[in-house]
C-alpha cells in the first residue's frame, strides 16, 4: 500500500477487504488431481456455479482454482450494487430475441436479486444488505431527456418497475446538487461485496467443494487445466475469470479488461447525513455518459466509483488495485459536485478492479456439452446479480438439465473478438474521450444527448 495526497491508502485490493482483513490463501492445489468439474476463478461466477452444482449434484467432485483468494477480483472490489439491470439493455435483446424471452430475462434478474439475499440469509452470510432501489439522477437538460427516454422504455418493459421522479421527489430520497429529474428502479440492494464473497466461499467449502487458492492457471483446454502447482483433469472445465480472461492463453481478444476505480470517504457525521438524506440506502448513479456510481456504506461513508484510466495497452491488468492520484482527484471532484458540503471530507481508501467487456457489450453464459467447456462473464460492470443467475445456469447446463434459465437470451451469446492492438487501445481511449467530450458539451446546456455520444455508441456497437 502507498500513501498519496488524495487518499490515505490506495490499492490493497479494496476498502472492503481492508476492512474485513485480507485472507491468507488456503488449500493450494496439492499436485496433479482428477476431478469431475474444475472451475477457474473464485469470484462470484465461480463460487455461485460451485454452490448450485454442489446442491444439484452432490456426487460430483468439484474443484475451484484461484490465483490469490476467493473474492480477490472484481467480486471483492465492486460498488456493491446488487442490481437487476440487464447488461446490453432489453431493447437491444429485443432486436435479436422474442419479446417474451427478453421479459423473462428481466424477471429472472429481478428474482436473482431476491435469491442472493435469500441464500445469504439462509447461510448466515452478513453481506450488509439494504434494499433501497437505485436512484439515477439527471443533472442537466440532456440527462433529463435521457431520464424521460428511460421512463418511456420502462413503459414498454414494466418488468423493470422503473419510474420517472421529479426533482423534488428525487431530493426526498437523496439531495444531489443540481438534480433536474431522476429514474428510480426498485430491484436493487446495497451490499458489502467482500463480505458476500467471503461468506459464499465458506458456504461452498461447507458443501464439500475444495477451493484451491494461491494456484495460478496457465492454460485451459477441454478436459484439463494446467496450473503452476499441477494439472487438474476433469470432464467439465468452467472458465470464470471475467476481467482477467485476457491473461489466459488464446483469450487475449475475447473480453477486454476495463478498469473501474473507487474511493471511500471517512465516516460522515449525522448532521451531514441529515443534509444529504439517503435514508433508504438507494444505490446512486448519475446519467452522464462517463457515469459515476455510489453507495452509502454500512459504516456511514460514501463509496463512489467511476472510470479512471479505462484500459491498459495490450489488455494488461493490474493486480492489487493501485490507482493514480489524478483518478482519486477526479472521483473526489464528482463527489463534491454532487454534495458540495463534502468539500473538506477525507478520503480513506482508493482502489480499482477490472471487469470484462465483450465486443457486443453483452454478458453471456455458455457450455459446450461435447467438449465439456463452459464459461460466463462479460458483465460490463453489472455482474453482482448476473453472476448468481450465470452460476445457476452453468450448474443446470453442466448437470444436463434443461430449465427456464438455460433458454434465456444471454445463453450462448457469441461476440467477435476485439480488434488487435494498437486499434484496441486507440478505439477504447477514443471512445471514452468522446463520452467525456459529450458530457462537457451537455453540461454547457444542450437539451439533447450530444451527437458525439450518439456517434460513439454507433461506432462502439453498444
Ligand atoms: C470497481 C468495480 C466496481 C463494480 N461495481 C459493480 C456494482 O456495483 N454492481 C455490479 O453489478 N457490478 C459491479 N462491478 C462488476 C462486478 O464486480 C463483476 O461483474 C463481477 O464481480 C464479476 O465476477 P466474476 O466472478 O465473474 O469475476 P471476478 O470477481 O473478477 O473473479 C475472477 C477470479 O478469477 C481469478 N483468476 C483470474 N485469472 C486466473 C488464473 N489465471 N488462475 C487462477 N485464478 C484466476 C481472479 O483472481 C478472480 O478471483 C464492478 C467492478 C469493478 C471492478
XYZ file of N, CA and C in Angstrom, residues 58-280:
669
model
N -24.488 -33.513 -5.656
C -23.522 -33.657 -4.558
C -22.539 -34.795 -4.783
N -22.833 -35.676 -5.751
C -21.928 -36.801 -6.037
C -20.683 -36.355 -6.801
N -20.691 -35.148 -7.393
C -19.548 -34.731 -8.230
C -18.420 -34.154 -7.378
N -17.187 -34.441 -7.800
C -16.005 -33.824 -7.172
C -15.758 -32.489 -7.900
N -16.101 -31.386 -7.236
C -15.981 -30.056 -7.853
C -14.796 -29.328 -7.214
N -13.894 -28.823 -8.047
C -12.742 -28.042 -7.552
C -12.809 -26.634 -8.138
N -12.435 -25.654 -7.335
C -12.277 -24.286 -7.830
C -10.798 -23.949 -7.689
N -10.214 -23.355 -8.722
C -8.799 -22.989 -8.680
C -8.698 -21.463 -8.762
N -7.988 -20.857 -7.831
C -7.968 -19.390 -7.709
C -6.539 -18.900 -7.493
N -6.130 -17.885 -8.279
C -4.730 -17.440 -8.198
C -4.369 -16.833 -6.843
N -5.297 -16.121 -6.204
C -4.991 -15.488 -4.909
C -5.921 -16.013 -3.822
N -7.069 -15.384 -3.630
C -8.041 -15.888 -2.651
C -9.441 -15.577 -3.173
N -10.439 -16.297 -2.658
C -11.814 -16.110 -3.144
C -12.233 -14.654 -2.935
N -12.702 -14.016 -4.005
C -13.135 -12.621 -3.922
C -12.025 -11.618 -4.169
N -10.897 -12.093 -4.682
C -9.756 -11.198 -4.940
C -10.033 -10.243 -6.107
N -10.817 -10.693 -7.091
C -11.067 -9.895 -8.297
C -12.175 -8.866 -8.071
N -12.902 -8.573 -9.147
C -13.959 -7.552 -9.081
C -14.983 -7.877 -8.000
N -15.168 -9.171 -7.716
C -16.199 -9.550 -6.737
C -15.906 -9.011 -5.336
N -14.641 -8.748 -5.036
C -14.326 -8.180 -3.717
C -13.987 -6.712 -3.781
N -14.251 -6.079 -4.922
C -13.816 -4.674 -5.072
C -14.935 -3.759 -5.549
N -16.109 -4.323 -5.879
C -17.094 -3.547 -6.640
C -17.869 -2.550 -5.778
N -18.809 -1.850 -6.463
C -19.583 -0.805 -5.806
C -20.698 -1.324 -4.925
N -20.916 -2.644 -4.948
C -21.926 -3.229 -4.066
C -23.351 -2.964 -4.488
N -23.551 -2.847 -5.789
C -24.909 -2.711 -6.322
C -25.422 -4.102 -6.678
N -26.321 -4.625 -5.920
C -26.977 -5.889 -6.275
C -28.193 -5.495 -7.103
N -27.961 -5.321 -8.414
C -28.950 -4.663 -9.269
C -29.477 -5.625 -10.327
N -30.745 -5.449 -10.713
C -31.364 -6.348 -11.704
C -31.154 -5.860 -13.132
N -30.261 -4.912 -13.320
C -30.045 -4.350 -14.652
C -29.519 -5.411 -15.631
N -30.104 -5.457 -16.830
C -29.695 -6.432 -17.851
C -28.615 -5.802 -18.736
N -27.414 -6.355 -18.683
C -26.306 -5.834 -19.490
C -26.665 -5.955 -20.974
N -26.498 -4.867 -21.703
C -26.837 -4.894 -23.122
C -28.215 -4.306 -23.376
N -29.030 -4.173 -22.326
C -30.319 -3.491 -22.452
C -31.408 -4.383 -23.045
N -32.646 -4.170 -22.577
C -33.766 -5.013 -23.031
C -34.079 -4.744 -24.496
N -34.049 -3.456 -24.911
C -34.340 -3.146 -26.311
C -33.324 -3.812 -27.232
N -32.065 -3.837 -26.786
C -31.014 -4.485 -27.591
C -31.330 -5.962 -27.790
N -31.698 -6.642 -26.717
C -32.041 -8.067 -26.836
C -33.297 -8.278 -27.678
N -34.245 -7.309 -27.603
C -35.498 -7.476 -28.349
C -35.263 -7.419 -29.863
N -34.113 -6.888 -30.275
C -33.796 -6.876 -31.710
C -33.389 -8.263 -32.197
N -32.981 -9.118 -31.280
C -32.486 -10.436 -31.710
C -33.268 -11.615 -31.092
N -34.168 -11.318 -30.134
C -34.872 -12.412 -29.452
C -36.354 -12.068 -29.299
N -37.230 -13.097 -29.152
C -38.656 -12.816 -28.928
C -38.865 -11.993 -27.661
N -39.852 -11.101 -27.731
C -40.110 -10.194 -26.612
C -40.345 -10.944 -25.299
N -41.094 -12.037 -25.403
C -41.440 -12.770 -24.176
C -40.177 -13.296 -23.491
N -39.191 -13.703 -24.292
C -37.954 -14.223 -23.699
C -37.164 -13.099 -23.024
N -37.206 -11.902 -23.628
C -36.475 -10.774 -23.052
C -37.135 -10.370 -21.726
N -38.464 -10.373 -21.716
C -39.183 -10.052 -20.472
C -38.851 -11.100 -19.401
N -38.775 -12.341 -19.812
C -38.433 -13.432 -18.883
C -37.031 -13.226 -18.303
N -36.140 -12.699 -19.122
C -34.765 -12.427 -18.687
C -34.793 -11.380 -17.564
N -35.566 -10.300 -17.783
C -35.645 -9.266 -16.744
C -36.206 -9.844 -15.450
N -37.257 -10.672 -15.585
C -37.867 -11.251 -14.376
C -36.881 -12.166 -13.660
N -36.052 -12.874 -14.455
C -35.049 -13.758 -13.846
C -33.996 -12.936 -13.100
N -33.658 -11.760 -13.628
C -32.699 -10.892 -12.930
C -33.329 -10.321 -11.650
N -34.612 -9.930 -11.729
C -35.288 -9.455 -10.507
C -35.239 -10.549 -9.443
N -35.527 -11.759 -9.889
C -35.550 -12.904 -8.977
C -34.152 -13.183 -8.410
N -33.117 -12.939 -9.232
C -31.748 -13.209 -8.772
C -31.365 -12.259 -7.616
N -31.869 -11.025 -7.641
C -31.624 -10.115 -6.514
C -32.173 -10.753 -5.235
N -33.412 -11.253 -5.324
C -34.036 -11.895 -4.148
C -33.268 -13.153 -3.743
N -32.822 -13.902 -4.751
C -32.135 -15.172 -4.482
C -30.823 -14.940 -3.715
N -30.055 -13.935 -4.125
C -28.783 -13.663 -3.431
C -29.077 -13.330 -1.967
N -30.091 -12.497 -1.752
C -30.427 -12.092 -0.380
C -30.919 -13.309 0.411
N -31.719 -14.158 -0.248
C -32.266 -15.342 0.428
C -31.145 -16.303 0.831
N -30.219 -16.571 -0.113
C -29.131 -17.521 0.177
C -28.235 -16.958 1.291
N -27.967 -15.660 1.221
C -27.129 -15.045 2.255
C -27.786 -15.225 3.628
N -29.095 -14.958 3.690
C -29.798 -15.116 4.985
C -29.797 -16.570 5.439
N -30.055 -17.465 4.491
C -30.138 -18.893 4.839
C -28.838 -19.404 5.471
N -27.700 -18.894 4.955
C -26.412 -19.422 5.424
C -25.698 -18.497 6.401
N -26.398 -17.492 6.879
C -25.782 -16.603 7.862
C -24.623 -15.788 7.299
N -24.720 -15.399 6.008
C -23.697 -14.520 5.418
C -24.143 -13.079 5.671
N -23.358 -12.328 6.438
C -23.750 -10.948 6.705
C -23.171 -10.049 5.621
N -23.906 -9.944 4.515
C -23.430 -9.129 3.386
C -23.883 -7.675 3.531
N -24.395 -7.310 4.677
C -24.803 -5.933 4.974
C -25.761 -5.395 3.910
N -26.803 -6.186 3.658
C -27.757 -5.876 2.586
C -28.753 -4.805 3.044
N -28.980 -3.812 2.206
C -30.091 -2.863 2.399
C -30.773 -2.693 1.054
N -32.060 -3.006 0.996
C -32.775 -2.964 -0.278
C -33.447 -1.596 -0.442
N -32.779 -0.690 -1.139
C -33.331 0.666 -1.274
C -33.577 1.074 -2.711
N -33.403 0.133 -3.686
C -33.560 0.507 -5.096
C -32.366 1.326 -5.577
N -32.500 1.820 -6.799
C -31.448 2.637 -7.422
C -32.008 3.984 -7.833
N -31.270 5.033 -7.535
C -31.659 6.372 -7.987
C -30.652 6.830 -9.034
N -31.169 7.148 -10.251
C -30.309 7.630 -11.345
C -30.644 9.093 -11.555
N -29.729 9.983 -11.222
C -30.077 11.408 -11.251
C -29.627 12.087 -12.546
N -30.503 12.972 -13.037
C -30.205 13.795 -14.215
C -29.869 15.186 -13.724
N -28.676 15.687 -14.102
C -28.217 16.965 -13.542
C -28.050 18.040 -14.612
N -28.484 17.773 -15.838
C -28.580 18.821 -16.852
C -29.709 18.445 -17.804
N -29.991 19.323 -18.774
C -31.181 19.114 -19.614
C -31.049 17.846 -20.460
N -29.853 17.591 -20.989
C -29.682 16.404 -21.836
C -29.871 15.131 -20.997
N -29.336 15.142 -19.775
C -29.520 13.973 -18.897
C -30.998 13.809 -18.542
N -31.698 14.925 -18.348
C -33.136 14.835 -18.040
C -33.876 14.236 -19.231
N -33.416 14.569 -20.441
C -34.006 13.965 -21.646
C -33.807 12.453 -21.622
N -32.620 12.025 -21.197
C -32.354 10.562 -21.135
C -33.195 9.906 -20.036
N -33.450 10.642 -18.963
C -34.314 10.094 -17.900
C -35.725 9.873 -18.458
N -36.223 10.851 -19.240
C -37.567 10.689 -19.826
C -37.595 9.514 -20.798
N -36.507 9.381 -21.578
C -36.431 8.227 -22.506
C -36.442 6.914 -21.721
N -35.701 6.897 -20.611
C -35.655 5.674 -19.796
C -37.042 5.352 -19.258
N -37.812 6.411 -18.931
C -39.174 6.181 -18.425
C -40.056 5.608 -19.534
N -39.851 6.097 -20.779
C -40.628 5.537 -21.898
C -40.262 4.071 -22.114
N -38.953 3.781 -22.004
C -38.512 2.384 -22.150
C -39.174 1.528 -21.073
N -39.247 2.081 -19.858
C -39.837 1.321 -18.743
C -41.324 1.059 -18.979
N -41.991 1.966 -19.731
C -43.405 1.700 -20.044
C -43.523 0.488 -20.950
N -42.535 0.350 -21.841
C -42.548 -0.844 -22.726
C -42.135 -2.098 -21.970
N -41.328 -1.907 -20.901
C -40.820 -3.048 -20.121
C -41.200 -2.856 -18.650
N -42.495 -3.061 -18.344
C -42.921 -2.820 -16.955
C -42.233 -3.755 -15.967
N -41.616 -4.831 -16.488
C -40.907 -5.775 -15.608
C -39.789 -5.089 -14.827
N -39.268 -3.963 -15.338
C -38.179 -3.275 -14.630
C -38.684 -2.528 -13.400
N -39.965 -2.117 -13.449
C -40.531 -1.352 -12.328
C -39.979 0.062 -12.236
N -39.203 0.506 -13.234
C -38.563 1.831 -13.154
C -39.596 2.937 -13.343
N -39.394 4.052 -12.656
C -40.296 5.184 -12.871
C -39.557 6.521 -12.777
N -40.168 7.511 -13.471
C -39.580 8.859 -13.518
C -39.933 9.613 -12.238
N -38.939 10.289 -11.647
C -39.205 11.134 -10.477
C -38.952 12.586 -10.851
N -39.725 13.487 -10.251
C -39.431 14.909 -10.394
C -38.198 15.219 -9.528
N -37.683 16.434 -9.699
C -36.519 16.837 -8.891
C -36.869 16.788 -7.401
N -38.090 17.222 -7.065
C -38.485 17.249 -5.643
C -38.576 15.821 -5.093
N -39.138 14.916 -5.902
C -39.258 13.521 -5.444
C -37.868 12.887 -5.260
N -36.975 13.199 -6.210
C -35.608 12.659 -6.109
C -34.928 13.200 -4.851
N -35.109 14.490 -4.600
C -34.483 15.116 -3.422
C -34.951 14.470 -2.122
N -36.194 13.997 -2.132
C -36.697 13.361 -0.898
C -35.960 12.045 -0.630
N -35.344 11.478 -1.668
C -34.541 10.253 -1.445
C -33.093 10.655 -1.128
N -32.440 11.359 -2.095
C -31.051 11.810 -1.887
C -30.933 13.217 -2.475
N -30.376 14.132 -1.698
C -30.263 15.503 -2.202
C -28.938 15.693 -2.941
N -28.963 15.400 -4.242
C -27.786 15.582 -5.107
C -27.917 16.953 -5.754
N -26.865 17.796 -5.635
C -26.951 19.168 -6.141
C -27.283 19.174 -7.635
N -28.198 20.043 -8.025
C -28.497 20.265 -9.438
C -29.389 19.208 -10.063
N -30.032 18.373 -9.245
C -30.894 17.331 -9.830
C -32.095 17.972 -10.523
N -32.345 17.561 -11.782
C -33.496 18.091 -12.518
C -34.613 17.063 -12.632
N -34.235 15.796 -12.600
C -35.203 14.685 -12.683
C -34.424 13.434 -12.309
N -35.109 12.326 -12.178
C -34.394 11.083 -11.850
C -35.234 9.887 -12.277
N -34.567 8.760 -12.338
C -35.251 7.472 -12.528
C -35.015 6.685 -11.247
N -36.057 6.041 -10.777
C -35.883 5.162 -9.612
C -36.265 3.745 -10.012
N -35.381 2.818 -9.707
C -35.614 1.407 -10.027
C -35.675 0.616 -8.721
N -36.711 -0.206 -8.539
C -36.884 -0.858 -7.232
C -35.978 -2.067 -6.993
N -35.567 -2.761 -8.086
C -34.919 -4.062 -7.889
C -33.410 -3.916 -7.691
N -33.013 -3.355 -6.563
C -31.595 -3.221 -6.274
C -31.399 -3.128 -4.767
N -30.320 -3.725 -4.309
C -29.945 -3.618 -2.894
C -28.480 -3.240 -2.806
N -28.131 -2.545 -1.762
C -26.728 -2.256 -1.472
C -26.157 -3.429 -0.677
N -24.937 -3.860 -1.062
C -24.291 -4.927 -0.293
C -22.841 -4.538 0.017
N -22.213 -5.303 0.899
C -20.767 -5.224 1.099
C -20.155 -6.367 0.273
N -19.466 -6.035 -0.831
C -19.051 -7.069 -1.793
C -18.119 -8.135 -1.215
N -17.115 -7.716 -0.439
C -16.147 -8.695 0.070
C -16.808 -9.635 1.073
N -17.731 -9.107 1.862
C -18.411 -9.978 2.836
C -19.246 -11.034 2.111
N -19.858 -10.650 0.979
C -20.620 -11.653 0.216
C -19.673 -12.731 -0.319
N -18.542 -12.309 -0.916
C -17.595 -13.283 -1.498
C -17.022 -14.197 -0.409
N -16.656 -13.586 0.709
C -16.047 -14.333 1.809
C -17.030 -15.372 2.373
N -18.263 -14.927 2.586
C -19.282 -15.821 3.141
C -19.630 -16.934 2.170
N -19.721 -16.573 0.905
C -20.071 -17.569 -0.112
C -18.983 -18.637 -0.215
N -17.731 -18.211 -0.128
C -16.625 -19.185 -0.193
C -16.729 -20.156 0.992
N -17.080 -19.645 2.156
C -17.241 -20.529 3.324
C -18.340 -21.571 3.058
N -19.480 -21.090 2.534
C -20.619 -21.989 2.308
C -20.283 -23.029 1.246
N -19.577 -22.593 0.193
C -19.190 -23.522 -0.879
C -18.289 -24.624 -0.301
N -17.358 -24.233 0.564
C -16.487 -25.241 1.195
C -17.317 -26.185 2.063
N -18.282 -25.602 2.793
C -19.130 -26.451 3.649
C -19.925 -27.454 2.811
N -20.175 -27.107 1.541
C -20.898 -28.036 0.665
C -19.968 -29.080 0.052
N -18.720 -29.096 0.456
C -17.818 -30.161 0.024
C -16.934 -29.820 -1.165
N -17.011 -28.552 -1.634
C -16.180 -28.153 -2.775
C -14.824 -27.688 -2.253
N -13.757 -28.123 -2.883
C -12.437 -27.612 -2.475
C -12.060 -26.400 -3.325
N -11.685 -25.321 -2.657
C -11.234 -24.115 -3.363
C -9.724 -24.066 -3.183
N -9.008 -24.304 -4.268
C -7.539 -24.294 -4.210
C -7.057 -22.876 -4.480
N -6.786 -22.139 -3.406
C -6.332 -20.751 -3.556
C -4.812 -20.736 -3.763
N -4.292 -19.571 -4.124
C -2.848 -19.455 -4.346
C -2.358 -20.367 -5.464
N -3.214 -20.606 -6.442
C -2.883 -21.529 -7.542
C -3.239 -20.851 -8.863
N -2.230 -20.563 -9.679
C -2.474 -19.809 -10.911
C -2.606 -20.740 -12.109
N -3.680 -20.556 -12.844
C -3.911 -21.359 -14.051
C -3.137 -20.756 -15.210
N -2.435 -21.618 -15.920
C -1.660 -21.148 -17.084
C -2.427 -21.358 -18.374
N -3.115 -22.490 -18.498
C -3.889 -22.717 -19.730
C -5.093 -23.589 -19.424
N -6.107 -23.379 -20.249
C -7.358 -24.135 -20.094
C -7.620 -24.863 -21.403
N -7.893 -26.153 -21.341
C -8.238 -26.912 -22.543
C -9.362 -27.874 -22.185
N -9.952 -28.510 -23.211
C -11.011 -29.487 -22.932
C -10.422 -30.580 -22.049
N -11.050 -30.845 -20.932
C -10.639 -31.950 -20.065
C -9.496 -31.652 -19.114
N -8.862 -30.485 -19.238
C -7.788 -30.213 -18.278
C -7.406 -28.746 -18.136
N -6.899 -28.445 -16.933
C -6.465 -27.100 -16.597
C -5.047 -27.224 -16.060
N -4.128 -26.486 -16.652
C -2.740 -26.547 -16.159
C -2.467 -25.367 -15.255
N -1.897 -25.657 -14.094
C -1.614 -24.594 -13.126
C -0.131 -24.606 -12.779
N 0.282 -23.632 -11.975
C 1.678 -23.598 -11.531
C 1.951 -24.664 -10.467
N 0.921 -25.397 -10.032
C 1.116 -26.410 -8.991
C 0.690 -27.803 -9.428
N 0.345 -27.946 -10.693
C -0.065 -29.263 -11.166
C -1.223 -29.142 -12.141
N -1.686 -30.276 -12.632
C -2.757 -30.293 -13.639
C -4.029 -30.877 -13.009
N -5.160 -30.210 -13.304
C -6.440 -30.789 -12.876
C -7.120 -31.360 -14.116
N -7.395 -32.670 -14.093
C -8.122 -33.302 -15.204
C -9.569 -33.453 -14.781
N -10.482 -33.008 -15.643
C -11.907 -33.075 -15.287
C -12.744 -33.113 -16.557
N -13.887 -33.785 -16.489
C -14.795 -33.855 -17.650
C -15.339 -32.456 -17.987
N -15.623 -31.649 -16.952
C -16.196 -30.314 -17.167
C -15.202 -29.247 -16.714
N -14.926 -28.291 -17.592
C -13.958 -27.229 -17.290
C -14.661 -25.876 -17.479
N -14.766 -25.117 -16.397
C -15.508 -23.838 -16.454
C -14.537 -22.673 -16.260
N -14.607 -21.709 -17.173
C -13.770 -20.509 -17.063
C -14.604 -19.385 -16.435
N -14.155 -18.921 -15.274
C -14.907 -17.869 -14.550
C -13.934 -16.762 -14.155
N -13.179 -16.270 -15.132
C -12.089 -15.335 -14.864
C -12.409 -13.894 -15.290
N -13.551 -13.639 -15.835
C -14.058 -12.333 -16.277
C -12.989 -11.337 -16.713
N -12.745 -10.283 -15.929
C -11.826 -9.226 -16.360
C -10.387 -9.700 -16.539
N -10.050 -10.883 -16.006
C -8.687 -11.409 -16.111
C -8.528 -12.345 -17.312
N -9.618 -12.580 -18.054
C -9.623 -13.610 -19.101
C -8.533 -13.381 -20.147
N -8.263 -12.095 -20.453
C -7.268 -11.795 -21.492
C -5.881 -12.320 -21.132
N -5.644 -12.623 -19.870
C -4.339 -13.138 -19.448
C -4.167 -14.626 -19.729
N -5.235 -15.306 -20.140
C -5.138 -16.744 -20.419
C -4.752 -16.978 -21.873
N -3.991 -18.045 -22.098
C -3.535 -18.352 -23.463
C -4.736 -18.446 -24.404
N -4.647 -17.756 -25.547
C -5.673 -17.837 -26.574
C -6.891 -16.945 -26.338
N -6.915 -16.195 -25.247
C -8.121 -15.411 -24.912
C -7.873 -13.899 -24.948
N -6.733 -13.458 -25.478
C -6.370 -12.044 -25.353
C -7.424 -11.091 -25.913
N -8.119 -11.517 -26.984
C -9.073 -10.591 -27.604
C -10.536 -10.947 -27.313
N -10.754 -11.855 -26.343
C -12.131 -12.306 -26.064
C -12.930 -11.214 -25.359
N -12.498 -10.807 -24.180
C -13.158 -9.718 -23.431
C -12.077 -8.738 -23.007
N -12.262 -7.435 -23.275
C -11.218 -6.512 -22.821
C -11.369 -6.256 -21.317
N -10.225 -6.179 -20.611
C -10.286 -5.825 -19.196
C -10.445 -4.312 -19.066
N -11.588 -3.877 -18.594
C -11.842 -2.440 -18.414
C -11.696 -2.136 -16.926
N -11.031 -1.025 -16.620
C -10.832 -0.680 -15.211
C -11.993 0.134 -14.671
N -12.320 -0.090 -13.435
C -13.214 0.815 -12.729
C -12.544 1.135 -11.391
N -12.650 2.395 -10.962
C -11.930 2.830 -9.763
C -12.915 3.341 -8.730
N -12.523 3.217 -7.473
C -13.418 3.666 -6.395
C -12.646 4.409 -5.306
N -13.357 5.297 -4.619
C -12.825 5.897 -3.392
C -13.892 5.774 -2.312
N -13.465 5.794 -1.052
C -14.431 5.814 0.048
C -14.034 6.928 1.007
N -15.042 7.657 1.471
C -14.784 8.792 2.375
C -14.589 8.308 3.807
N -14.167 9.227 4.657
C -14.240 8.971 6.097
C -15.725 8.923 6.487
N -16.050 8.362 7.654
C -17.454 8.362 8.093
C -17.984 9.790 8.184
N -19.216 9.986 7.746
C -19.803 11.331 7.777
C -20.615 11.502 9.064
N -20.552 12.685 9.664
C -21.331 12.909 10.884
C -22.835 12.954 10.593
N -23.632 12.715 11.622
C -25.088 12.662 11.464
C -25.656 13.933 10.847
N -25.079 15.112 11.226
C -25.649 16.355 10.672
C -25.424 16.431 9.156
N -24.316 15.845 8.673
C -24.093 15.836 7.223
C -25.109 14.911 6.557
N -25.347 13.745 7.168
C -26.354 12.835 6.601
C -27.725 13.495 6.601
N -27.999 14.288 7.619
C -29.305 14.953 7.687
C -29.480 15.876 6.478
N -28.375 16.503 6.027
C -28.453 17.377 4.861
C -28.572 16.601 3.560
N -27.949 15.446 3.501
C -27.923 14.657 2.264
C -29.181 13.797 2.121
N -29.720 13.336 3.220
C -30.860 12.399 3.154
C -30.319 10.987 3.048
N -30.677 10.293 1.970
C -30.179 8.942 1.673
C -30.589 7.943 2.756
N -31.795 8.171 3.318
C -32.244 7.320 4.430
C -32.543 5.896 3.979
N -32.883 5.733 2.673
C -33.272 4.390 2.199
C -32.092 3.575 1.684
